[in-house]
Amino acid sequence: MAIHAEGIVAIVIFYVLILCVGIWAAWKNKDSGVGEGTDRSETIMVGGRDIGLFVGGFTMTATWVGGGYINGTAEYVYLPDYGLAWAQAPFGYALSLVVGGLFFAKPMRSRGYVTMLDPFQQLYGKRMGGLLFIPALMGEIFWSAAILSALGATLSVIVDININMSVVISALIAIFYTLVGGLYSVAYTDVVQLFCIFLGLWISVPFALSNPAVSDISVSAKEAIYQSPWLGKIEPDDTWLWVDNFCLLMLGGIPWQVYFQRVLSASSATYAQVLSFIAAFGCLVMAVPSVLIGAIGASTDWNQTSYGALSPKDKDESDMILPIVLQHLCPPYVSFFGLGAVSAAVMSSADSSILSASSMFARNIYQLAFRQSASDREIVWVMRITIFVFGALATAMALLTGTVYGLWYLSSDLVYVIIFPQLLSVLFVKGTNTYGSVAGYIFGLLLRIGGGEPYLKLPPFIYYPGWVIQEKTHHLTGEVEYFVQQRFPFKSVSMVASFLANVAFSYLTKYLFESGILSHKYDFLDAVHSKEIMDKATLVGNHDNIILSEMAPVKQTLGASLAGTFTNTEVLSDDGESSPEAFHNEN
């Protein structure tokens, strides 16, 4: 195996730069929040809630613009049967940020939550919060594993080094600076990484376009030259499938801790909204070079390049089109610069996901569910340990599991089908309770799993209208694989069913218990009459500048099991009102 010295040097320089920025950010902000009485654990999770527009805009954009984003966009533009029409991620995630900014950022930030799971535990209790932690954790871990796996394959294409070594080193660097500085290190390194992605890809594009093997991409957009036009088209039979996938990106991109970690770190609710809009614009801008690289790949006569006579699609390497274009259509020094961009994209997403997963575990599982009396120092150490554990888990999956992308697709679907309708209910629907939440969870899970998952070779047990059997041919082996494709928008239908089940069962159980049809002793989840549900004082510290008019008033009574956790009577309303039905259901 030939090792390219120039590529190794370029990667080492880039990684050292990222590591230095991460350590500098940790040192610069080591005392942030101390003067205001902010807990160190909360500073690691959401900074000092003082992330400004510049750094905040960059870090929120970089969270979406990861290895999967730039590689996946280029791949779909390149694929003959898909093209730009099916490259939904740029517009889907941009609209996701716009919707998140318009409807979700303000209520979450103004109420002073620390993680995305806080409102669930406040309304549905700690047990339901733990249940909702499962799909959220799966999404973060599998996403990290998927992009680390993509990084290893990318590095091996251009630099020809051992995949395992490159993945492990990249993960260790991201874990280290996340351990040292928490959100501050992640945010400041995101600024550097986003610059690297932008410059690295844009520098590569002119060289690739001017390669003699590449035809005019404006012609190949509409005419078949070496393959079908790269603009692509949506067949009438695939319309609902396209809509389903787009809704998954647009709405399913909201209920992620990586997004709300940025929202909750903003200095105000208005800033949180503005950050979302800035990131939406940034996502679109950052997708342009990936679209062009995919178009270049579709417009190339690969027989004239060092790649060989067969095109990437005929070698089942379509998912590697971006690094292949960098390697074979650009000069070596340019491809190495582009490699730094790809590495930056991966690290900017991996560090965010690992921090998000550890934040949810340390706060919502360890502290609020099991050890309400835990000291701040103890929570900090739990976070550090889980950052390392989750990072190691993602790295191991990237190296050992061949179905990591299938696992991520399925877990991201579960985030959309289960967590999004729960988030809608907890923020905007009065009267939902734990019974409805459990019912919605079960309905969404069964309807989604029932549709099957081809990436995991998971057969469906629910055949939705319009299903067809498709075949996939592996070009290198000649093996033909058959799978069931659900053309019905079953993911979105599952999400709506989960939401309706939550609302319906909540009102049904509330009516049954309050009317006396069912005795209170059968309220085994303590959802209708119990005061076990956490109130605002448990979740919000006195250092948050929360506008009281934007907070839901709560009773000045703490659940007995949580009375000692972050108790702060100043944030409780003093008007004697009970919480609105969105937070407590009265007898």
PDB file of N, CA and C in Angstrom, residues 61-150:
ATOM      1  N   THR A  61     -24.563  25.787  11.707  1.00  0.00           N
ATOM      2  CA  THR A  61     -24.420  25.368  10.311  1.00  0.00           C
ATOM      3  C   THR A  61     -23.537  24.134  10.211  1.00  0.00           C
ATOM      4  N   ALA A  62     -22.402  24.159  10.922  1.00  0.00           N
ATOM      5  CA  ALA A  62     -21.450  23.045  10.852  1.00  0.00           C
ATOM      6  C   ALA A  62     -22.041  21.747  11.374  1.00  0.00           C
ATOM      7  N   THR A  63     -22.995  21.840  12.263  1.00  0.00           N
ATOM      8  CA  THR A  63     -23.622  20.634  12.796  1.00  0.00           C
ATOM      9  C   THR A  63     -24.364  19.887  11.700  1.00  0.00           C
ATOM     10  N   TRP A  64     -25.015  20.609  10.809  1.00  0.00           N
ATOM     11  CA  TRP A  64     -25.727  19.970   9.698  1.00  0.00           C
ATOM     12  C   TRP A  64     -24.791  19.650   8.538  1.00  0.00           C
ATOM     13  N   VAL A  65     -23.866  20.558   8.253  1.00  0.00           N
ATOM     14  CA  VAL A  65     -22.966  20.371   7.116  1.00  0.00           C
ATOM     15  C   VAL A  65     -21.840  19.433   7.548  1.00  0.00           C
ATOM     16  N   GLY A  66     -22.149  18.156   7.589  1.00  0.00           N
ATOM     17  CA  GLY A  66     -21.184  17.152   7.992  1.00  0.00           C
ATOM     18  C   GLY A  66     -20.762  16.294   6.825  1.00  0.00           C
ATOM     19  N   GLY A  67     -20.050  15.210   7.145  1.00  0.00           N
ATOM     20  CA  GLY A  67     -19.568  14.309   6.102  1.00  0.00           C
ATOM     21  C   GLY A  67     -20.701  13.689   5.323  1.00  0.00           C
ATOM     22  N   GLY A  68     -21.774  13.303   6.020  1.00  0.00           N
ATOM     23  CA  GLY A  68     -22.916  12.727   5.338  1.00  0.00           C
ATOM     24  C   GLY A  68     -23.613  13.728   4.436  1.00  0.00           C
ATOM     25  N   TYR A  69     -23.620  14.977   4.861  1.00  0.00           N
ATOM     26  CA  TYR A  69     -24.292  16.044   4.107  1.00  0.00           C
ATOM     27  C   TYR A  69     -23.584  16.306   2.779  1.00  0.00           C
ATOM     28  N   ILE A  70     -22.264  16.553   2.835  1.00  0.00           N
ATOM     29  CA  ILE A  70     -21.565  16.908   1.594  1.00  0.00           C
ATOM     30  C   ILE A  70     -21.341  15.681   0.708  1.00  0.00           C
ATOM     31  N   ASN A  71     -21.049  14.523   1.312  1.00  0.00           N
ATOM     32  CA  ASN A  71     -20.877  13.305   0.509  1.00  0.00           C
ATOM     33  C   ASN A  71     -22.203  12.835  -0.063  1.00  0.00           C
ATOM     34  N   GLY A  72     -23.251  12.872   0.764  1.00  0.00           N
ATOM     35  CA  GLY A  72     -24.558  12.392   0.325  1.00  0.00           C
ATOM     36  C   GLY A  72     -25.168  13.248  -0.771  1.00  0.00           C
ATOM     37  N   THR A  73     -24.998  14.569  -0.653  1.00  0.00           N
ATOM     38  CA  THR A  73     -25.521  15.468  -1.697  1.00  0.00           C
ATOM     39  C   THR A  73     -24.837  15.202  -3.029  1.00  0.00           C
ATOM     40  N   ALA A  74     -23.512  15.081  -3.005  1.00  0.00           N
ATOM     41  CA  ALA A  74     -22.765  14.791  -4.241  1.00  0.00           C
ATOM     42  C   ALA A  74     -23.180  13.433  -4.817  1.00  0.00           C
ATOM     43  N   GLU A  75     -23.390  12.453  -3.942  1.00  0.00           N
ATOM     44  CA  GLU A  75     -23.758  11.111  -4.407  1.00  0.00           C
ATOM     45  C   GLU A  75     -25.102  11.117  -5.125  1.00  0.00           C
ATOM     46  N   TYR A  76     -26.102  11.771  -4.542  1.00  0.00           N
ATOM     47  CA  TYR A  76     -27.432  11.741  -5.148  1.00  0.00           C
ATOM     48  C   TYR A  76     -27.486  12.529  -6.452  1.00  0.00           C
ATOM     49  N   VAL A  77     -26.727  13.616  -6.547  1.00  0.00           N
ATOM     50  CA  VAL A  77     -26.662  14.347  -7.814  1.00  0.00           C
ATOM     51  C   VAL A  77     -26.020  13.476  -8.889  1.00  0.00           C
ATOM     52  N   TYR A  78     -25.035  12.681  -8.482  1.00  0.00           N
ATOM     53  CA  TYR A  78     -24.307  11.830  -9.439  1.00  0.00           C
ATOM     54  C   TYR A  78     -25.111  10.618  -9.889  1.00  0.00           C
ATOM     55  N   LEU A  79     -25.884  10.014  -8.988  1.00  0.00           N
ATOM     56  CA  LEU A  79     -26.578   8.764  -9.304  1.00  0.00           C
ATOM     57  C   LEU A  79     -27.524   8.929 -10.496  1.00  0.00           C
ATOM     58  N   PRO A  80     -27.432   8.047 -11.499  1.00  0.00           N
ATOM     59  CA  PRO A  80     -28.231   8.193 -12.731  1.00  0.00           C
ATOM     60  C   PRO A  80     -29.738   8.207 -12.501  1.00  0.00           C
ATOM     61  N   ASP A  81     -30.230   7.404 -11.584  1.00  0.00           N
ATOM     62  CA  ASP A  81     -31.678   7.301 -11.389  1.00  0.00           C
ATOM     63  C   ASP A  81     -32.239   8.348 -10.427  1.00  0.00           C
ATOM     64  N   TYR A  82     -31.382   9.216  -9.928  1.00  0.00           N
ATOM     65  CA  TYR A  82     -31.824  10.187  -8.929  1.00  0.00           C
ATOM     66  C   TYR A  82     -31.554  11.619  -9.388  1.00  0.00           C
ATOM     67  N   GLY A  83     -30.311  12.063  -9.307  1.00  0.00           N
ATOM     68  CA  GLY A  83     -29.988  13.416  -9.745  1.00  0.00           C
ATOM     69  C   GLY A  83     -30.356  14.468  -8.710  1.00  0.00           C
ATOM     70  N   LEU A  84     -30.236  15.732  -9.102  1.00  0.00           N
ATOM     71  CA  LEU A  84     -30.479  16.850  -8.195  1.00  0.00           C
ATOM     72  C   LEU A  84     -31.898  16.826  -7.625  1.00  0.00           C
ATOM     73  N   ALA A  85     -32.852  16.315  -8.395  1.00  0.00           N
ATOM     74  CA  ALA A  85     -34.245  16.273  -7.930  1.00  0.00           C
ATOM     75  C   ALA A  85     -34.390  15.459  -6.651  1.00  0.00           C
ATOM     76  N   TRP A  86     -33.494  14.484  -6.440  1.00  0.00           N
ATOM     77  CA  TRP A  86     -33.574  13.632  -5.259  1.00  0.00           C
ATOM     78  C   TRP A  86     -32.548  14.002  -4.199  1.00  0.00           C
ATOM     79  N   ALA A  87     -31.745  15.009  -4.462  1.00  0.00           N
ATOM     80  CA  ALA A  87     -30.779  15.491  -3.462  1.00  0.00           C
ATOM     81  C   ALA A  87     -31.532  16.432  -2.519  1.00  0.00           C
ATOM     82  N   GLN A  88     -32.283  15.872  -1.603  1.00  0.00           N
ATOM     83  CA  GLN A  88     -33.223  16.637  -0.788  1.00  0.00           C
ATOM     84  C   GLN A  88     -32.607  17.268   0.444  1.00  0.00           C
ATOM     85  N   ALA A  89     -31.440  16.785   0.862  1.00  0.00           N
ATOM     86  CA  ALA A  89     -30.860  17.224   2.137  1.00  0.00           C
ATOM     87  C   ALA A  89     -30.674  18.746   2.237  1.00  0.00           C
ATOM     88  N   PRO A  90     -30.100  19.424   1.227  1.00  0.00           N
ATOM     89  CA  PRO A  90     -29.887  20.870   1.383  1.00  0.00           C
ATOM     90  C   PRO A  90     -31.172  21.650   1.652  1.00  0.00           C
ATOM     91  N   PHE A  91     -32.193  21.438   0.840  1.00  0.00           N
ATOM     92  CA  PHE A  91     -33.440  22.175   1.036  1.00  0.00           C
ATOM     93  C   PHE A  91     -34.220  21.637   2.233  1.00  0.00           C
ATOM     94  N   GLY A  92     -34.168  20.330   2.441  1.00  0.00           N
ATOM     95  CA  GLY A  92     -34.888  19.740   3.558  1.00  0.00           C
ATOM     96  C   GLY A  92     -34.369  20.235   4.902  1.00  0.00           C
ATOM     97  N   TYR A  93     -33.036  20.220   5.067  1.00  0.00           N
ATOM     98  CA  TYR A  93     -32.462  20.662   6.338  1.00  0.00           C
ATOM     99  C   TYR A  93     -32.548  22.177   6.494  1.00  0.00           C
ATOM    100  N   ALA A  94     -32.448  22.912   5.393  1.00  0.00           N
ATOM    101  CA  ALA A  94     -32.596  24.370   5.479  1.00  0.00           C
ATOM    102  C   ALA A  94     -33.997  24.733   5.965  1.00  0.00           C
ATOM    103  N   LEU A  95     -35.017  24.083   5.394  1.00  0.00           N
ATOM    104  CA  LEU A  95     -36.393  24.333   5.837  1.00  0.00           C
ATOM    105  C   LEU A  95     -36.612  23.846   7.268  1.00  0.00           C
ATOM    106  N   SER A  96     -35.908  22.762   7.631  1.00  0.00           N
ATOM    107  CA  SER A  96     -35.987  22.270   9.008  1.00  0.00           C
ATOM    108  C   SER A  96     -35.522  23.346   9.991  1.00  0.00           C
ATOM    109  N   LEU A  97     -34.444  24.022   9.658  1.00  0.00           N
ATOM    110  CA  LEU A  97     -33.927  25.090  10.514  1.00  0.00           C
ATOM    111  C   LEU A  97     -34.872  26.286  10.547  1.00  0.00           C
ATOM    112  N   VAL A  98     -35.493  26.590   9.419  1.00  0.00           N
ATOM    113  CA  VAL A  98     -36.454  27.697   9.375  1.00  0.00           C
ATOM    114  C   VAL A  98     -37.667  27.379  10.248  1.00  0.00           C
ATOM    115  N   VAL A  99     -38.220  26.170  10.087  1.00  0.00           N
ATOM    116  CA  VAL A  99     -39.375  25.768  10.899  1.00  0.00           C
ATOM    117  C   VAL A  99     -38.999  25.728  12.377  1.00  0.00           C
ATOM    118  N   GLY A 100     -37.812  25.198  12.668  1.00  0.00           N
ATOM    119  CA  GLY A 100     -37.347  25.155  14.053  1.00  0.00           C
ATOM    120  C   GLY A 100     -37.212  26.546  14.645  1.00  0.00           C
ATOM    121  N   GLY A 101     -36.679  27.470  13.853  1.00  0.00           N
ATOM    122  CA  GLY A 101     -36.525  28.842  14.324  1.00  0.00           C
ATOM    123  C   GLY A 101     -37.848  29.546  14.533  1.00  0.00           C
ATOM    124  N   LEU A 102     -38.807  29.292  13.647  1.00  0.00           N
ATOM    125  CA  LEU A 102     -40.105  29.965  13.735  1.00  0.00           C
ATOM    126  C   LEU A 102     -40.946  29.467  14.907  1.00  0.00           C
ATOM    127  N   PHE A 103     -40.923  28.159  15.154  1.00  0.00           N
ATOM    128  CA  PHE A 103     -41.899  27.601  16.093  1.00  0.00           C
ATOM    129  C   PHE A 103     -41.309  26.953  17.347  1.00  0.00           C
ATOM    130  N   PHE A 104     -40.079  26.473  17.300  1.00  0.00           N
ATOM    131  CA  PHE A 104     -39.574  25.673  18.414  1.00  0.00           C
ATOM    132  C   PHE A 104     -38.471  26.360  19.222  1.00  0.00           C
ATOM    133  N   ALA A 105     -37.667  27.192  18.579  1.00  0.00           N
ATOM    134  CA  ALA A 105     -36.511  27.785  19.265  1.00  0.00           C
ATOM    135  C   ALA A 105     -36.935  28.689  20.426  1.00  0.00           C
ATOM    136  N   LYS A 106     -37.940  29.541  20.196  1.00  0.00           N
ATOM    137  CA  LYS A 106     -38.322  30.512  21.232  1.00  0.00           C
ATOM    138  C   LYS A 106     -38.898  29.855  22.478  1.00  0.00           C
ATOM    139  N   PRO A 107     -39.887  28.948  22.358  1.00  0.00           N
ATOM    140  CA  PRO A 107     -40.407  28.346  23.595  1.00  0.00           C
ATOM    141  C   PRO A 107     -39.369  27.525  24.345  1.00  0.00           C
ATOM    142  N   MET A 108     -38.488  26.856  23.638  1.00  0.00           N
ATOM    143  CA  MET A 108     -37.465  26.048  24.323  1.00  0.00           C
ATOM    144  C   MET A 108     -36.461  26.932  25.041  1.00  0.00           C
ATOM    145  N   ARG A 109     -35.983  27.981  24.376  1.00  0.00           N
ATOM    146  CA  ARG A 109     -34.957  28.834  24.989  1.00  0.00           C
ATOM    147  C   ARG A 109     -35.543  29.721  26.086  1.00  0.00           C
ATOM    148  N   SER A 110     -36.746  30.251  25.866  1.00  0.00           N
ATOM    149  CA  SER A 110     -37.318  31.174  26.837  1.00  0.00           C
ATOM    150  C   SER A 110     -37.679  30.482  28.150  1.00  0.00           C
ATOM    151  N   ARG A 111     -37.928  29.184  28.100  1.00  0.00           N
ATOM    152  CA  ARG A 111     -38.232  28.445  29.323  1.00  0.00           C
ATOM    153  C   ARG A 111     -36.970  27.963  30.032  1.00  0.00           C
ATOM    154  N   GLY A 112     -35.808  28.207  29.429  1.00  0.00           N
ATOM    155  CA  GLY A 112     -34.551  27.945  30.117  1.00  0.00           C
ATOM    156  C   GLY A 112     -34.167  26.490  30.249  1.00  0.00           C
ATOM    157  N   TYR A 113     -34.639  25.633  29.345  1.00  0.00           N
ATOM    158  CA  TYR A 113     -34.263  24.230  29.421  1.00  0.00           C
ATOM    159  C   TYR A 113     -32.767  24.066  29.142  1.00  0.00           C
ATOM    160  N   VAL A 114     -32.234  22.921  29.537  1.00  0.00           N
ATOM    161  CA  VAL A 114     -30.815  22.631  29.320  1.00  0.00           C
ATOM    162  C   VAL A 114     -30.628  21.587  28.220  1.00  0.00           C
ATOM    163  N   THR A 115     -31.549  20.637  28.109  1.00  0.00           N
ATOM    164  CA  THR A 115     -31.502  19.659  27.021  1.00  0.00           C
ATOM    165  C   THR A 115     -32.883  19.535  26.394  1.00  0.00           C
ATOM    166  N   MET A 116     -32.928  18.857  25.248  1.00  0.00           N
ATOM    167  CA  MET A 116     -34.192  18.654  24.542  1.00  0.00           C
ATOM    168  C   MET A 116     -35.161  17.806  25.348  1.00  0.00           C
ATOM    169  N   LEU A 117     -34.651  16.923  26.207  1.00  0.00           N
ATOM    170  CA  LEU A 117     -35.519  16.009  26.953  1.00  0.00           C
ATOM    171  C   LEU A 117     -36.165  16.654  28.177  1.00  0.00           C
ATOM    172  N   ASP A 118     -35.711  17.843  28.575  1.00  0.00           N
ATOM    173  CA  ASP A 118     -36.256  18.503  29.765  1.00  0.00           C
ATOM    174  C   ASP A 118     -37.775  18.656  29.738  1.00  0.00           C
ATOM    175  N   PRO A 119     -38.362  19.186  28.655  1.00  0.00           N
ATOM    176  CA  PRO A 119     -39.827  19.349  28.672  1.00  0.00           C
ATOM    177  C   PRO A 119     -40.569  18.026  28.756  1.00  0.00           C
ATOM    178  N   PHE A 120     -39.993  16.949  28.186  1.00  0.00           N
ATOM    179  CA  PHE A 120     -40.648  15.643  28.276  1.00  0.00           C
ATOM    180  C   PHE A 120     -40.679  15.156  29.723  1.00  0.00           C
ATOM    181  N   GLN A 121     -39.546  15.316  30.414  1.00  0.00           N
ATOM    182  CA  GLN A 121     -39.514  14.879  31.808  1.00  0.00           C
ATOM    183  C   GLN A 121     -40.371  15.784  32.690  1.00  0.00           C
ATOM    184  N   GLN A 122     -40.468  17.045  32.328  1.00  0.00           N
ATOM    185  CA  GLN A 122     -41.288  17.974  33.104  1.00  0.00           C
ATOM    186  C   GLN A 122     -42.759  17.587  33.020  1.00  0.00           C
ATOM    187  N   LEU A 123     -43.216  17.188  31.842  1.00  0.00           N
ATOM    188  CA  LEU A 123     -44.631  16.881  31.641  1.00  0.00           C
ATOM    189  C   LEU A 123     -44.963  15.411  31.862  1.00  0.00           C
ATOM    190  N   TYR A 124     -44.119  14.523  31.341  1.00  0.00           N
ATOM    191  CA  TYR A 124     -44.448  13.099  31.347  1.00  0.00           C
ATOM    192  C   TYR A 124     -43.728  12.308  32.450  1.00  0.00           C
ATOM    193  N   GLY A 125     -42.794  12.942  33.153  1.00  0.00           N
ATOM    194  CA  GLY A 125     -42.092  12.243  34.221  1.00  0.00           C
ATOM    195  C   GLY A 125     -40.783  11.635  33.761  1.00  0.00           C
ATOM    196  N   LYS A 126     -39.988  11.220  34.752  1.00  0.00           N
ATOM    197  CA  LYS A 126     -38.628  10.779  34.448  1.00  0.00           C
ATOM    198  C   LYS A 126     -38.597   9.456  33.686  1.00  0.00           C
ATOM    199  N   ARG A 127     -39.586   8.582  33.917  1.00  0.00           N
ATOM    200  CA  ARG A 127     -39.562   7.298  33.229  1.00  0.00           C
ATOM    201  C   ARG A 127     -39.795   7.468  31.731  1.00  0.00           C
ATOM    202  N   MET A 128     -40.761   8.316  31.373  1.00  0.00           N
ATOM    203  CA  MET A 128     -41.020   8.550  29.957  1.00  0.00           C
ATOM    204  C   MET A 128     -39.858   9.293  29.313  1.00  0.00           C
ATOM    205  N   GLY A 129     -39.239  10.190  30.087  1.00  0.00           N
ATOM    206  CA  GLY A 129     -38.048  10.865  29.572  1.00  0.00           C
ATOM    207  C   GLY A 129     -36.947   9.873  29.242  1.00  0.00           C
ATOM    208  N   GLY A 130     -36.800   8.843  30.093  1.00  0.00           N
ATOM    209  CA  GLY A 130     -35.817   7.806  29.823  1.00  0.00           C
ATOM    210  C   GLY A 130     -36.151   7.002  28.587  1.00  0.00           C
ATOM    211  N   LEU A 131     -37.446   6.739  28.365  1.00  0.00           N
ATOM    212  CA  LEU A 131     -37.870   5.991  27.180  1.00  0.00           C
ATOM    213  C   LEU A 131     -37.602   6.786  25.906  1.00  0.00           C
ATOM    214  N   LEU A 132     -37.847   8.093  25.951  1.00  0.00           N
ATOM    215  CA  LEU A 132     -37.600   8.943  24.782  1.00  0.00           C
ATOM    216  C   LEU A 132     -36.108   9.163  24.554  1.00  0.00           C
ATOM    217  N   PHE A 133     -35.303   8.930  25.596  1.00  0.00           N
ATOM    218  CA  PHE A 133     -33.850   9.048  25.449  1.00  0.00           C
ATOM    219  C   PHE A 133     -33.308   7.989  24.492  1.00  0.00           C
ATOM    220  N   ILE A 134     -33.982   6.835  24.406  1.00  0.00           N
ATOM    221  CA  ILE A 134     -33.462   5.719  23.604  1.00  0.00           C
ATOM    222  C   ILE A 134     -33.353   6.072  22.119  1.00  0.00           C
ATOM    223  N   PRO A 135     -34.453   6.500  21.437  1.00  0.00           N
ATOM    224  CA  PRO A 135     -34.280   6.865  20.016  1.00  0.00           C
ATOM    225  C   PRO A 135     -33.377   8.070  19.824  1.00  0.00           C
ATOM    226  N   ALA A 136     -33.388   9.017  20.784  1.00  0.00           N
ATOM    227  CA  ALA A 136     -32.506  10.184  20.668  1.00  0.00           C
ATOM    228  C   ALA A 136     -31.047   9.764  20.729  1.00  0.00           C
ATOM    229  N   LEU A 137     -30.719   8.863  21.657  1.00  0.00           N
ATOM    230  CA  LEU A 137     -29.344   8.367  21.772  1.00  0.00           C
ATOM    231  C   LEU A 137     -28.947   7.568  20.540  1.00  0.00           C
ATOM    232  N   MET A 138     -29.845   6.700  20.079  1.00  0.00           N
ATOM    233  CA  MET A 138     -29.550   5.900  18.883  1.00  0.00           C
ATOM    234  C   MET A 138     -29.230   6.784  17.693  1.00  0.00           C
ATOM    235  N   GLY A 139     -30.033   7.841  17.516  1.00  0.00           N
ATOM    236  CA  GLY A 139     -29.796   8.748  16.404  1.00  0.00           C
ATOM    237  C   GLY A 139     -28.418   9.385  16.465  1.00  0.00           C
ATOM    238  N   GLU A 140     -28.028   9.880  17.652  1.00  0.00           N
ATOM    239  CA  GLU A 140     -26.728  10.555  17.793  1.00  0.00           C
ATOM    240  C   GLU A 140     -25.563   9.585  17.592  1.00  0.00           C
ATOM    241  N   ILE A 141     -25.628   8.400  18.220  1.00  0.00           N
ATOM    242  CA  ILE A 141     -24.521   7.439  18.138  1.00  0.00           C
ATOM    243  C   ILE A 141     -24.379   6.885  16.725  1.00  0.00           C
ATOM    244  N   PHE A 142     -25.492   6.492  16.119  1.00  0.00           N
ATOM    245  CA  PHE A 142     -25.415   5.913  14.778  1.00  0.00           C
ATOM    246  C   PHE A 142     -24.997   6.958  13.745  1.00  0.00           C
ATOM    247  N   TRP A 143     -25.420   8.205  13.962  1.00  0.00           N
ATOM    248  CA  TRP A 143     -24.990   9.278  13.062  1.00  0.00           C
ATOM    249  C   TRP A 143     -23.486   9.476  13.149  1.00  0.00           C
ATOM    250  N   SER A 144     -22.954   9.512  14.362  1.00  0.00           N
ATOM    251  CA  SER A 144     -21.507   9.651  14.543  1.00  0.00           C
ATOM    252  C   SER A 144     -20.762   8.487  13.896  1.00  0.00           C
ATOM    253  N   ALA A 145     -21.274   7.275  14.103  1.00  0.00           N
ATOM    254  CA  ALA A 145     -20.632   6.087  13.535  1.00  0.00           C
ATOM    255  C   ALA A 145     -20.651   6.119  12.009  1.00  0.00           C
ATOM    256  N   ALA A 146     -21.784   6.552  11.451  1.00  0.00           N
ATOM    257  CA  ALA A 146     -21.916   6.575   9.990  1.00  0.00           C
ATOM    258  C   ALA A 146     -20.924   7.552   9.357  1.00  0.00           C
ATOM    259  N   ILE A 147     -20.777   8.738   9.961  1.00  0.00           N
ATOM    260  CA  ILE A 147     -19.886   9.714   9.340  1.00  0.00           C
ATOM    261  C   ILE A 147     -18.415   9.386   9.604  1.00  0.00           C
ATOM    262  N   LEU A 148     -18.116   8.742  10.736  1.00  0.00           N
ATOM    263  CA  LEU A 148     -16.740   8.285  10.954  1.00  0.00           C
ATOM    264  C   LEU A 148     -16.377   7.191   9.959  1.00  0.00           C
ATOM    265  N   SER A 149     -17.336   6.324   9.666  1.00  0.00           N
ATOM    266  CA  SER A 149     -17.123   5.283   8.660  1.00  0.00           C
ATOM    267  C   SER A 149     -16.868   5.904   7.290  1.00  0.00           C
ATOM    268  N   ALA A 150     -17.642   6.952   6.965  1.00  0.00           N
ATOM    269  CA  ALA A 150     -17.449   7.649   5.686  1.00  0.00           C
ATOM    270  C   ALA A 150     -16.074   8.308   5.630  1.00  0.00           C
TER     271      ALA A 150
END
